[in-house]
Amino acid sequence: MKIVISIFTLIIISAGYFYFINRYWSAFEADQACHSIKWREYGESATYGCDHDLETRQWLLFKKGEMSEPAIVLKRFRY
């Protein structure tokens, strides 16, 4: 029983660490990271973009969908 509790506690701590370590301190930092990766990997291509999602507090690097296809989120920058 102690082993199960220990493993469960370790999983909870690991998930919390992963969730909080992958965050930026501000929207500005997340914005800069998104635009930097966009420019470095995709250049000035109009197919790719960065957008701010206020509800989830994150910047999204996305690829625009063709025709009436939805956009594809490539990376999320949480803050």
Coordinates of N, CA and C in Angstrom, one line a residue:
M1 N 0.8 -1.2 0.0 CA 0.0 0.0 0.0 C 0.9 1.3 0.0
K2 N 2.0 1.2 0.8 CA 2.9 2.4 0.8 C 3.5 2.6 -0.6
I3 N 3.8 1.6 -1.3 CA 4.4 1.7 -2.6 C 3.4 2.4 -3.6
V4 N 2.1 2.0 -3.5 CA 1.1 2.6 -4.4 C 1.0 4.1 -4.1
I5 N 0.9 4.5 -2.8 CA 0.8 5.9 -2.4 C 2.1 6.6 -2.8
S6 N 3.2 6.0 -2.7 CA 4.5 6.7 -3.1 C 4.5 6.9 -4.6
I7 N 4.1 6.0 -5.4 CA 4.1 6.1 -6.8 C 3.0 7.2 -7.2
F8 N 1.9 7.1 -6.6 CA 0.8 8.1 -6.9 C 1.3 9.5 -6.6
T9 N 2.0 9.7 -5.5 CA 2.5 11.0 -5.1 C 3.6 11.5 -6.0
L10 N 4.5 10.6 -6.5 CA 5.5 10.9 -7.4 C 4.9 11.3 -8.8
I11 N 3.8 10.7 -9.2 CA 3.2 11.1 -10.5 C 2.6 12.5 -10.3
I12 N 1.9 12.7 -9.2 CA 1.3 14.1 -9.0 C 2.4 15.2 -9.0
I13 N 3.5 14.9 -8.3 CA 4.6 15.9 -8.2 C 5.2 16.1 -9.6
S14 N 5.4 15.0 -10.3 CA 6.0 15.1 -11.7 C 5.1 15.9 -12.6
A15 N 3.8 15.6 -12.5 CA 2.8 16.4 -13.4 C 2.8 17.8 -13.1
G16 N 2.8 18.2 -11.8 CA 2.8 19.6 -11.3 C 4.1 20.3 -11.8
Y17 N 5.2 19.6 -11.6 CA 6.5 20.2 -12.1 C 6.5 20.4 -13.6
F18 N 6.0 19.5 -14.3 CA 6.0 19.6 -15.8 C 5.1 20.7 -16.2
Y19 N 3.9 20.9 -15.5 CA 3.0 21.9 -15.8 C 3.5 23.3 -15.6
F20 N 4.2 23.5 -14.4 CA 4.7 24.8 -14.1 C 6.0 25.2 -14.7
I21 N 6.8 24.2 -15.0 CA 8.2 24.5 -15.5 C 8.1 24.9 -17.0
N22 N 7.0 24.5 -17.7 CA 6.8 24.8 -19.1 C 6.0 26.1 -19.3
R23 N 6.2 27.1 -18.5 CA 5.4 28.3 -18.6 C 6.4 29.5 -18.7
Y24 N 5.9 30.6 -19.3 CA 6.6 31.8 -19.3 C 6.1 32.7 -18.2
W25 N 6.9 33.7 -17.8 CA 6.5 34.6 -16.7 C 5.5 35.6 -17.1
S26 N 5.4 36.0 -18.4 CA 4.5 37.0 -18.8 C 4.1 36.8 -20.3
A27 N 3.0 37.5 -20.7 CA 2.5 37.4 -22.0 C 3.6 37.9 -23.0
F28 N 4.3 38.9 -22.6 CA 5.4 39.4 -23.5 C 6.4 38.4 -23.8
E29 N 6.9 37.6 -22.8 CA 7.9 36.6 -23.0 C 7.3 35.5 -24.0
A30 N 6.0 35.1 -23.7 CA 5.4 34.1 -24.6 C 5.3 34.6 -26.0
D31 N 4.9 35.8 -26.2 CA 4.8 36.5 -27.5 C 6.1 36.5 -28.2
Q32 N 7.2 36.9 -27.5 CA 8.5 36.9 -28.1 C 9.0 35.5 -28.5
A33 N 8.7 34.6 -27.7 CA 9.1 33.2 -28.0 C 8.4 32.7 -29.2
C34 N 7.1 32.9 -29.3 CA 6.3 32.5 -30.5 C 6.8 33.1 -31.8
H35 N 7.0 34.4 -31.7 CA 7.4 35.1 -33.0 C 8.8 34.7 -33.4
S36 N 9.7 34.5 -32.4 CA 11.1 34.1 -32.6 C 11.1 32.8 -33.3
I37 N 10.4 31.8 -32.8 CA 10.4 30.5 -33.4 C 9.7 30.5 -34.8
K38 N 8.7 31.3 -34.9 CA 8.0 31.5 -36.3 C 9.0 32.0 -37.3
W39 N 9.7 33.1 -36.9 CA 10.6 33.7 -37.8 C 11.8 32.8 -38.1
R40 N 12.4 32.1 -37.1 CA 13.5 31.2 -37.3 C 13.2 30.0 -38.1
E41 N 12.1 29.4 -37.9 CA 11.7 28.1 -38.6 C 10.9 28.3 -39.9
Y42 N 10.1 29.3 -40.0 CA 9.2 29.5 -41.1 C 9.4 30.8 -41.9
G43 N 10.3 31.6 -41.4 CA 10.6 32.9 -42.1 C 9.4 33.8 -42.1
E44 N 9.2 34.5 -43.2 CA 8.1 35.5 -43.3 C 6.9 34.9 -44.0
S45 N 6.8 33.5 -44.0 CA 5.7 32.8 -44.6 C 4.3 33.3 -44.1
A46 N 3.4 33.6 -45.0 CA 2.1 34.0 -44.5 C 1.2 32.8 -44.1
T47 N 1.7 31.6 -44.3 CA 1.0 30.4 -43.9 C 1.0 30.2 -42.4
Y48 N 2.0 30.7 -41.8 CA 2.2 30.5 -40.3 C 2.0 31.8 -39.6
G49 N 1.5 31.6 -38.3 CA 1.2 32.8 -37.6 C 1.2 32.6 -36.1
C50 N 1.2 33.7 -35.3 CA 1.1 33.6 -33.9 C -0.2 34.4 -33.4
D51 N -0.9 33.8 -32.5 CA -2.1 34.5 -32.0 C -2.2 34.3 -30.5
H52 N -2.8 35.3 -29.9 CA -2.9 35.3 -28.4 C -4.3 34.8 -28.1
D53 N -4.4 33.9 -27.2 CA -5.7 33.3 -26.7 C -5.8 33.8 -25.2
L54 N -6.7 34.8 -25.0 CA -6.9 35.4 -23.7 C -7.5 34.4 -22.7
E55 N -8.4 33.5 -23.1 CA -9.1 32.6 -22.2 C -8.2 31.6 -21.6
T56 N -7.3 31.1 -22.4 CA -6.4 30.1 -21.8 C -5.0 30.6 -21.5
R57 N -4.8 31.9 -21.6 CA -3.5 32.6 -21.3 C -2.4 31.9 -22.0
Q58 N -2.4 31.9 -23.3 CA -1.3 31.4 -24.0 C -1.2 32.0 -25.4
W59 N 0.0 31.9 -26.0 CA 0.2 32.3 -27.4 C 0.3 31.0 -28.2
L60 N -0.3 31.0 -29.4 CA -0.3 29.8 -30.2 C 0.5 30.1 -31.5
L61 N 1.3 29.2 -31.8 CA 2.0 29.1 -33.2 C 1.2 28.2 -34.0
F62 N 0.7 28.7 -35.1 CA -0.3 27.8 -35.9 C 0.1 27.9 -37.4
K63 N -0.5 26.9 -38.1 CA -0.4 26.9 -39.6 C -1.8 27.1 -40.1
K64 N -2.0 28.1 -40.9 CA -3.3 28.3 -41.5 C -3.8 27.2 -42.3
G65 N -5.1 26.9 -42.2 CA -5.7 25.8 -43.0 C -5.9 26.3 -44.4
E66 N -5.8 25.3 -45.3 CA -6.1 25.6 -46.7 C -7.6 25.6 -47.0
M67 N -8.1 26.4 -47.9 CA -9.5 26.5 -48.2 C -10.3 26.7 -47.0
S68 N -11.2 25.9 -46.6 CA -12.0 26.1 -45.4 C -11.6 25.1 -44.3
E69 N -10.3 24.6 -44.3 CA -9.8 23.8 -43.3 C -9.5 24.6 -42.1
P70 N -9.6 24.0 -40.9 CA -9.2 24.8 -39.6 C -7.7 24.9 -39.5
A71 N -7.2 25.8 -38.8 CA -5.8 26.0 -38.5 C -5.3 24.9 -37.6
I72 N -4.0 24.6 -37.7 CA -3.4 23.5 -36.9 C -2.4 24.2 -36.0
V73 N -2.6 24.0 -34.7 CA -1.7 24.5 -33.6 C -0.5 23.7 -33.6
L74 N 0.7 24.4 -33.8 CA 2.0 23.7 -33.8 C 2.6 23.7 -32.5
K75 N 2.5 24.8 -31.7 CA 3.1 24.9 -30.4 C 2.3 25.9 -29.6
R76 N 2.3 25.6 -28.3 CA 1.6 26.5 -27.3 C 2.6 27.1 -26.4
F77 N 2.5 28.4 -26.1 CA 3.3 29.1 -25.2 C 2.5 29.7 -24.0
R78 N 2.4 28.9 -23.0 CA 1.6 29.3 -21.8 C 2.3 30.3 -20.9
Y79 N 1.6 31.1 -20.3 CA 2.2 32.1 -19.4 C 1.3 32.2 -18.1

